[in-house]
PDB file of C-alpha atoms in Angstrom:
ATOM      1  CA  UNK A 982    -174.833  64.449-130.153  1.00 49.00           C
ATOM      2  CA  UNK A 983    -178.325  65.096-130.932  1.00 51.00           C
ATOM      3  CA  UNK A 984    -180.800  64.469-128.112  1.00 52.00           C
ATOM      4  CA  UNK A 985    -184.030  62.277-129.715  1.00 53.00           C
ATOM      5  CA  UNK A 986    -187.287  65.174-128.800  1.00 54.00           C
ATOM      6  CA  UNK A 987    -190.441  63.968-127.729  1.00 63.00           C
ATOM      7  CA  UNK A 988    -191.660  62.200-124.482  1.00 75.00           C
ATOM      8  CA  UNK A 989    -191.316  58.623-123.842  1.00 82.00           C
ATOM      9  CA  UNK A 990    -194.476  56.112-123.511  1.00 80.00           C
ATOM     10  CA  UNK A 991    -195.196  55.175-120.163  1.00 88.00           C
ATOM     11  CA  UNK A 992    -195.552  51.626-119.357  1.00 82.00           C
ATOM     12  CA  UNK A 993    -198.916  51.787-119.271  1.00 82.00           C
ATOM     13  CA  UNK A 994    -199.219  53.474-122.689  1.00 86.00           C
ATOM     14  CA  UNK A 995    -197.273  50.565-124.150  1.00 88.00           C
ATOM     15  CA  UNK A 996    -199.075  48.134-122.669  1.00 88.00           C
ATOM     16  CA  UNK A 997    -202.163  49.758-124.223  1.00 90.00           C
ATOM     17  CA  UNK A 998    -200.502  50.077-127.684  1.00 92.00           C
ATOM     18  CA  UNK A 999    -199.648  46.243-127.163  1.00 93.00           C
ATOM     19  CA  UNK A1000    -202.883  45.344-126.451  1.00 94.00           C
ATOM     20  CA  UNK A1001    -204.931  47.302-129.032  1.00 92.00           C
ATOM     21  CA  UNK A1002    -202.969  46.314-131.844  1.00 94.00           C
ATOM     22  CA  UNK A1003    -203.481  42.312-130.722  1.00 95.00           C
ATOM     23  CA  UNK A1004    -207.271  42.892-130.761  1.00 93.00           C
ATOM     24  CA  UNK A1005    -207.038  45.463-134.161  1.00 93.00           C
ATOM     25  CA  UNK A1006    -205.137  42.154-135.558  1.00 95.00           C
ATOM     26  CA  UNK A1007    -207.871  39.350-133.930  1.00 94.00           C
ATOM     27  CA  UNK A1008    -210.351  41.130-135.185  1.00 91.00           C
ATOM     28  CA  UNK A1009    -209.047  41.323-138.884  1.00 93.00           C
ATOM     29  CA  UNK A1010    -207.803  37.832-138.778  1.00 95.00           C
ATOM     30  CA  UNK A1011    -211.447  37.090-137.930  1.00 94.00           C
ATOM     31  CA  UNK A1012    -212.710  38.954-141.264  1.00 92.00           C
ATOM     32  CA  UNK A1013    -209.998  38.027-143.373  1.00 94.00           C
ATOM     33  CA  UNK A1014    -209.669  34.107-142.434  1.00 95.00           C
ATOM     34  CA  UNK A1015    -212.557  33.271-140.452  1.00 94.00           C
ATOM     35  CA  UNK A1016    -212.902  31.866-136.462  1.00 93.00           C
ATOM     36  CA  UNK A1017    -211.204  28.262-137.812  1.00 92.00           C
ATOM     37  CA  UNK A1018    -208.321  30.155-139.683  1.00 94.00           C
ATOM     38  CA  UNK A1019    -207.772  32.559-136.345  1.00 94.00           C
ATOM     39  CA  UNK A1020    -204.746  31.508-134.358  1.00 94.00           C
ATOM     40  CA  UNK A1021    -203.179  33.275-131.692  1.00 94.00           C
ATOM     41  CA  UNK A1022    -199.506  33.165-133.957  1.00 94.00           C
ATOM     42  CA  UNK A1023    -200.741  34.732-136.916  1.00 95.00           C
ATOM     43  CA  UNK A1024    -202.722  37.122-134.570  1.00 95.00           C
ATOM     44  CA  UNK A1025    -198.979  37.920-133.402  1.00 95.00           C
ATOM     45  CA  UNK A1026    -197.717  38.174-136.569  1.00 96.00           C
ATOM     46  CA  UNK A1027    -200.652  40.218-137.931  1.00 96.00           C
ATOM     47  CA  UNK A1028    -199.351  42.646-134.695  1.00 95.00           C
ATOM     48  CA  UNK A1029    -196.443  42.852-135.227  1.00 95.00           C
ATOM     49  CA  UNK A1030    -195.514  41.671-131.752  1.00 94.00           C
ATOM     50  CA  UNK A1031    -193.678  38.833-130.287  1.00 94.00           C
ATOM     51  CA  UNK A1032    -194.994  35.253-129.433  1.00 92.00           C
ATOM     52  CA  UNK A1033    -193.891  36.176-125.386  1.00 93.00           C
ATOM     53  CA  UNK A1034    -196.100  39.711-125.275  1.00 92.00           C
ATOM     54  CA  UNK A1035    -198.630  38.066-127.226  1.00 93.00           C
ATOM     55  CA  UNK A1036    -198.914  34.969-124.764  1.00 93.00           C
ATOM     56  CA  UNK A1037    -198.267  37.796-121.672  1.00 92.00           C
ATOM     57  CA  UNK A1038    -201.483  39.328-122.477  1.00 93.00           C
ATOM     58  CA  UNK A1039    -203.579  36.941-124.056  1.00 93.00           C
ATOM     59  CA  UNK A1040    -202.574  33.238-122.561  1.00 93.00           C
ATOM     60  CA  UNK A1041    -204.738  31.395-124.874  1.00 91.00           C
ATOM     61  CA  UNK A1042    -207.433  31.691-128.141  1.00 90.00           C
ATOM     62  CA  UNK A1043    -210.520  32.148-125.951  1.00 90.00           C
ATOM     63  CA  UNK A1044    -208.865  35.170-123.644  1.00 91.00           C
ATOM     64  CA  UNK A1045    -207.973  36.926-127.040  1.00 92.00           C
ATOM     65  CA  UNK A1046    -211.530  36.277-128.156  1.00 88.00           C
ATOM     66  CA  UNK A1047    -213.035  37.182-125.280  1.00 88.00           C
ATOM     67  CA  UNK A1048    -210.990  40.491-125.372  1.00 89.00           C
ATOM     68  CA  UNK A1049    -212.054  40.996-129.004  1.00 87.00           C
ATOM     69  CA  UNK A1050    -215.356  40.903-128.974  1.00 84.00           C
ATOM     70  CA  UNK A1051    -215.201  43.466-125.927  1.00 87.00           C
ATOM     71  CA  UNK A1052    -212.779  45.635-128.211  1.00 88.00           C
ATOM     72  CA  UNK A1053    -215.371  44.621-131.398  1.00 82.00           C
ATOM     73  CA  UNK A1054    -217.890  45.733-130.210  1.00 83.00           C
ATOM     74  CA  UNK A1055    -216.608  49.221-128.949  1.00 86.00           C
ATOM     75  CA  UNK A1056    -215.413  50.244-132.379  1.00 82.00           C
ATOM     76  CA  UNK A1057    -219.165  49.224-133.604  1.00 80.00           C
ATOM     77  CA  UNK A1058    -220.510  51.581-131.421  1.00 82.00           C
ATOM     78  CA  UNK A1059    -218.222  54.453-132.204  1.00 84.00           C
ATOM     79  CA  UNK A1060    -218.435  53.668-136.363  1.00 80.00           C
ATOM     80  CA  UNK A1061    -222.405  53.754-134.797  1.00 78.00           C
ATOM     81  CA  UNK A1062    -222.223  57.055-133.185  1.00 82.00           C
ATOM     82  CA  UNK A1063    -219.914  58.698-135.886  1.00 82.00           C
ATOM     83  CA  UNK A1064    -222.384  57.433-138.417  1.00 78.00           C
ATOM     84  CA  UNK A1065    -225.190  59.655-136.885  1.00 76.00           C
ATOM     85  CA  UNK A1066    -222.950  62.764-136.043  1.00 78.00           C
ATOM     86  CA  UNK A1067    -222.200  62.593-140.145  1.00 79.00           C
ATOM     87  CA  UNK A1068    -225.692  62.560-141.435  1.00 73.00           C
ATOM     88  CA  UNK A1069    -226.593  65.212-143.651  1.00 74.00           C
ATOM     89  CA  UNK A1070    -228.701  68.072-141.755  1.00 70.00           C
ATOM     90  CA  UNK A1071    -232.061  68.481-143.566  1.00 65.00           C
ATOM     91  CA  UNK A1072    -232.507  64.543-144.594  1.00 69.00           C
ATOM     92  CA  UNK A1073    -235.862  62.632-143.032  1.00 81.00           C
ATOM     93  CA  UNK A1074    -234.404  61.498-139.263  1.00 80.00           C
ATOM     94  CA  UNK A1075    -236.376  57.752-139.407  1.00 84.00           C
ATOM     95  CA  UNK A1076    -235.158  57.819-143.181  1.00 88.00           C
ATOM     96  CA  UNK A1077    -231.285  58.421-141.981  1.00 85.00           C
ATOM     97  CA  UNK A1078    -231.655  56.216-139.516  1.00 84.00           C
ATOM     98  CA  UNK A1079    -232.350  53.157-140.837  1.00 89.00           C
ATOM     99  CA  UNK A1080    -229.618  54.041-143.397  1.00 88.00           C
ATOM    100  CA  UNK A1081    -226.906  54.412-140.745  1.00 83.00           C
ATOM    101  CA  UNK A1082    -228.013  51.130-139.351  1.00 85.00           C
ATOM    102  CA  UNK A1083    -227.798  49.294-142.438  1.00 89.00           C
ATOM    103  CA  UNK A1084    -224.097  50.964-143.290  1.00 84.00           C
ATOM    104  CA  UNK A1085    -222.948  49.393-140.044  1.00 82.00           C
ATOM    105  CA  UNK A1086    -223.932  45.434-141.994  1.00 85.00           C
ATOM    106  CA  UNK A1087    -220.348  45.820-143.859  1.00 81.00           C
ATOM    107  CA  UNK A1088    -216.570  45.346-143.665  1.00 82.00           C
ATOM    108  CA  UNK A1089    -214.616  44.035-141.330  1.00 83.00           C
ATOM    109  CA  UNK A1090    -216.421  44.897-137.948  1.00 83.00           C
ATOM    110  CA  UNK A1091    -219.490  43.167-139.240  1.00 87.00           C
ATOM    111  CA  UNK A1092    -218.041  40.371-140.449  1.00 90.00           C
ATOM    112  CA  UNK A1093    -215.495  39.836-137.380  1.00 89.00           C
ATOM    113  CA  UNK A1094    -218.740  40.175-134.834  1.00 88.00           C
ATOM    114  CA  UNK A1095    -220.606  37.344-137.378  1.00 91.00           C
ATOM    115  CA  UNK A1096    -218.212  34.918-137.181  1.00 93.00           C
ATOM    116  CA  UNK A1097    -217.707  35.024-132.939  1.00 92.00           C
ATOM    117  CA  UNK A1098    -221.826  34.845-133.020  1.00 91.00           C
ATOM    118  CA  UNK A1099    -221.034  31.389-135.163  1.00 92.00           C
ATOM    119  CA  UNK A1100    -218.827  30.320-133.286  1.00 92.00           C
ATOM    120  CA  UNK A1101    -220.543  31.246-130.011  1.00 93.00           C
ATOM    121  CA  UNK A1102    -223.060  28.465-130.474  1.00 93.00           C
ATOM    122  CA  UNK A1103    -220.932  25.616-130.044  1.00 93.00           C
ATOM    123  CA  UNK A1104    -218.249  27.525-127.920  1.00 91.00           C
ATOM    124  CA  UNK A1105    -219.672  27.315-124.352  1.00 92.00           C
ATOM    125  CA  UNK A1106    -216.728  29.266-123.168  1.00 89.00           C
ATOM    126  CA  UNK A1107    -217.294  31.986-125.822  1.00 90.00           C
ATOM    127  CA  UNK A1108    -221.100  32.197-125.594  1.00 93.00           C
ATOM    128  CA  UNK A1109    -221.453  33.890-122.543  1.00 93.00           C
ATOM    129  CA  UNK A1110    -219.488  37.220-123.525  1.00 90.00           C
ATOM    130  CA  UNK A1111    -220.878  36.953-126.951  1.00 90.00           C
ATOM    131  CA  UNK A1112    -224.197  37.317-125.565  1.00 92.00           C
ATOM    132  CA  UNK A1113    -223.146  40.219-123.313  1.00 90.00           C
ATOM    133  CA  UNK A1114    -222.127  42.046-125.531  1.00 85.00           C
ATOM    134  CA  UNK A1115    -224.379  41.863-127.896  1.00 86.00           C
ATOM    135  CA  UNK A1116    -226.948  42.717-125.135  1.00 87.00           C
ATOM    136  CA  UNK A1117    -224.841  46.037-124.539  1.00 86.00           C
ATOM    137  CA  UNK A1118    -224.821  46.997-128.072  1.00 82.00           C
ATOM    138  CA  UNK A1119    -228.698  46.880-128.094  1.00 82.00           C
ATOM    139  CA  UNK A1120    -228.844  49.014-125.262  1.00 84.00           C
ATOM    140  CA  UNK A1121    -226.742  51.582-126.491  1.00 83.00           C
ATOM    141  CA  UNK A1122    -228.828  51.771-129.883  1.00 80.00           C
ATOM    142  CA  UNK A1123    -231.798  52.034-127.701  1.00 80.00           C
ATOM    143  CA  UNK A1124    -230.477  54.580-125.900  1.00 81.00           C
ATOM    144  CA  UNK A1125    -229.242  56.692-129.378  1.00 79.00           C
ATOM    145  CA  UNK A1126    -232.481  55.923-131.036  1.00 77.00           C
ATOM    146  CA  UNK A1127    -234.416  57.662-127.414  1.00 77.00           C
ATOM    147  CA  UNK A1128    -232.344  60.731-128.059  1.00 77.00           C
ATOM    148  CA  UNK A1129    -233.505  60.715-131.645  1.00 74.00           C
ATOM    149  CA  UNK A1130    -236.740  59.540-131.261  1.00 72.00           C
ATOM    150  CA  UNK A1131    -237.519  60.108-127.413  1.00 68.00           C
ATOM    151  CA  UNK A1132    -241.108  61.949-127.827  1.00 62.00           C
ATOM    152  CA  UNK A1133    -242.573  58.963-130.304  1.00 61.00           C
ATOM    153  CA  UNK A1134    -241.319  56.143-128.366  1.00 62.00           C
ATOM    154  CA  UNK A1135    -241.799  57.528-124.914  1.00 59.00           C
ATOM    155  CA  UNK A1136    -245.854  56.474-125.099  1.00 67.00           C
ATOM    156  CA  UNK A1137    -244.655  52.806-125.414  1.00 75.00           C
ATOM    157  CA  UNK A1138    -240.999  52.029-124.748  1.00 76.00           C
ATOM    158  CA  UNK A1139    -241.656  48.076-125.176  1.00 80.00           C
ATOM    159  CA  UNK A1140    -243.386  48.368-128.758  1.00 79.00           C
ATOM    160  CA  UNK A1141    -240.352  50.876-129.190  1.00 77.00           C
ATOM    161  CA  UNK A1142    -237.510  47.907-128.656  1.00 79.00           C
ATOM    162  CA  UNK A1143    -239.572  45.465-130.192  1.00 84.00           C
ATOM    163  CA  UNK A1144    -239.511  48.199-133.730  1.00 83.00           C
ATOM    164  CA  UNK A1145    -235.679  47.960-132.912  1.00 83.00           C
ATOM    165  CA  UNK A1146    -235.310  44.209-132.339  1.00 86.00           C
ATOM    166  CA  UNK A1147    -237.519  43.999-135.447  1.00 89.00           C
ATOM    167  CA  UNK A1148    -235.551  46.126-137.436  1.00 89.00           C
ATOM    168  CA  UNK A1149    -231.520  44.716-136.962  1.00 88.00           C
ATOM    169  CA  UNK A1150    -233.615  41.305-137.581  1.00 90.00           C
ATOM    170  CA  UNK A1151    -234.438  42.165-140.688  1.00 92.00           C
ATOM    171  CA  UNK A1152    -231.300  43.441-141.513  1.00 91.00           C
ATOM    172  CA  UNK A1153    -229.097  40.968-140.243  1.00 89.00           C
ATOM    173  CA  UNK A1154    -231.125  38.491-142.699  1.00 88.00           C
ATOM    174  CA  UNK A1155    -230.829  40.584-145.889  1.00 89.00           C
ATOM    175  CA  UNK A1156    -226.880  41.353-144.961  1.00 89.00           C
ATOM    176  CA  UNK A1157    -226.439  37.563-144.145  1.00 86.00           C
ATOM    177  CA  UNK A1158    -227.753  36.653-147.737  1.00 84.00           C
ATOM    178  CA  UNK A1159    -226.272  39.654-149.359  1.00 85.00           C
ATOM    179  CA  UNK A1160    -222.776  38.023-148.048  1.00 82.00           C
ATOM    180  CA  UNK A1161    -223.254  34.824-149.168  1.00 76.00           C
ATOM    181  CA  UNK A1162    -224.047  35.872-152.599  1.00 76.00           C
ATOM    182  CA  UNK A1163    -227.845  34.815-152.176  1.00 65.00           C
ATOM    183  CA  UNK A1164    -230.519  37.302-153.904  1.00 69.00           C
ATOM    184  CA  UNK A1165    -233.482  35.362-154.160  1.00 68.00           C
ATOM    185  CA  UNK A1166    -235.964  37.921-154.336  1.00 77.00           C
ATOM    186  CA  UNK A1167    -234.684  41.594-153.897  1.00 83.00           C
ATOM    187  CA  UNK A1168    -231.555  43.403-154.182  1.00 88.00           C
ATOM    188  CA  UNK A1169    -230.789  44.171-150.387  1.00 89.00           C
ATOM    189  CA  UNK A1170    -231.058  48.297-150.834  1.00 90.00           C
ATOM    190  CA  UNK A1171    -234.809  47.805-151.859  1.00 93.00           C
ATOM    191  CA  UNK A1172    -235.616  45.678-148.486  1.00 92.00           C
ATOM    192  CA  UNK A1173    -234.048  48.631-146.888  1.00 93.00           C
ATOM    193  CA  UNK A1174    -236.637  51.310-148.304  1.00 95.00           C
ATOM    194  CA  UNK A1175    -239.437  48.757-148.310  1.00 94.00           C
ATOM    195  CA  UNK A1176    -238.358  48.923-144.530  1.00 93.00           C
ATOM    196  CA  UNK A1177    -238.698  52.355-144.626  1.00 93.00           C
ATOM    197  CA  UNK A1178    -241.918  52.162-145.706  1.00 94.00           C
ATOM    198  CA  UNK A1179    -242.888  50.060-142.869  1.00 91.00           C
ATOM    199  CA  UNK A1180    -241.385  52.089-140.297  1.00 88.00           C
ATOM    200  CA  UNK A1181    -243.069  55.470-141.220  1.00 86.00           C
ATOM    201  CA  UNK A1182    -246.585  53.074-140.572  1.00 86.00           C
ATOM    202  CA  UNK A1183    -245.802  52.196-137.967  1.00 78.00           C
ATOM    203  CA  UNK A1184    -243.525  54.909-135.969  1.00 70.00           C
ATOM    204  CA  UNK A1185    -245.465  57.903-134.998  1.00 60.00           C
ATOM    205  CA  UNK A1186    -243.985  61.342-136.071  1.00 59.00           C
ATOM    206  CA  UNK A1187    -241.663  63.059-134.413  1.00 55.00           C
ATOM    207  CA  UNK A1188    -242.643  66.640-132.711  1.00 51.00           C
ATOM    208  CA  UNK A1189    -241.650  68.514-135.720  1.00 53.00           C
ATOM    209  CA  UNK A1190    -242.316  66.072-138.228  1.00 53.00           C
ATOM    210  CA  UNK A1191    -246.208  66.581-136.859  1.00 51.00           C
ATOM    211  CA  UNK A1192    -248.114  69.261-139.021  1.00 51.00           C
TER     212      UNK A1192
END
């Protein structure tokens, strides 16, 4: 007889797998068919678990929401952070970084967090950990854009988040109108490096960027 090699799960380590694939599958129903078209079955399905486990850890729609925009919003942060460790050494920091902001405005993370936001406004039950989170994620990119840019925005840290606030406004705008199809006036990459134009004005230089 041969003996199967390798170590089992734990329970706990199952219960994780369990639970991450539910939220990897809420969170593409969520791109793929929208908040209406999300149900906690096809979420199941989409798993590749059973109706019972599915109902064991997530009793209804708003506790699998809930948990996905928790679990949403974690895997924005690490495409985030991975998105700045993979810049190309040598390019123009401010330049990079508004570029790596503006790749996070695609696929299915962006589109997922978009349609819980929607839905947020009418969903009282929803809106609270929408806004939470949401709240965390802009801490987080203040806190990456103080390691990048600590010595410019040190002098004024408010005018600093209000550049940042400014800055995913614009861009959740031009991505908003770039997913609908509507172009009225620019293609969406030459917002972007008008924006870049506008933050070099109004940005000071970094230490080394300072001749």
């Amino acid at each position: 007889m041969t003996r199967r090699s390798g170590r089992r799960r734990t329970q706990a380590e199952r219960t994780a797998s369990t639970r991450a694939a539910l939220l990897d599958a809420a969170v593409g129903c969520l791109a793929d068919l929208g908040y209406a078209g999300t149900t906690t079955t096809e979420v199941a399905r989409r798993a590749g678990v059973s109706r019972g486990a599915q109902l064991h850890h997530f009793p209804s729609k708003i506790d699998l929401l809930v948990g996905a925009t928790a679990h949403l919003l974690d895997r924005r942060l690490t495409e985030f952070r991975k998105a700045f460790a993979d810049a190309p050494a040598g390019m123009d920091k401010l330049d990079t970084a508004i570029d790596v902001m503006w790749s996070m405005y695609s696929g299915a993370t962006f589109i997922s967090g978009l349609e819980l936001q929607v839905a947020a406004r009418t969903d009282a039950a929803l809106r609270p950990f929408v806004i939470g989170q949401q709240q965390r994620f802009v801490e987080e990119a203040a806190a990456i854009f103080g390691e990048l840019f600590g010595d410019s925005l040190a002098a004024d840290p408010a005018q600093g988040r209000v550049n940042l606030a400014f800055t995913f406004a614009l861009m959740d705008g031009v991505a908003l109108a770039d997913l609908l199809g509507e172009q009225p006036f620019a293609a969406p990459d030459d917002v972007i490096d008008a924006l870049k134009i506008v933050a070099h004005l109004i940005l000071p230089p970094t230490p080394e960027e300072t001749p």
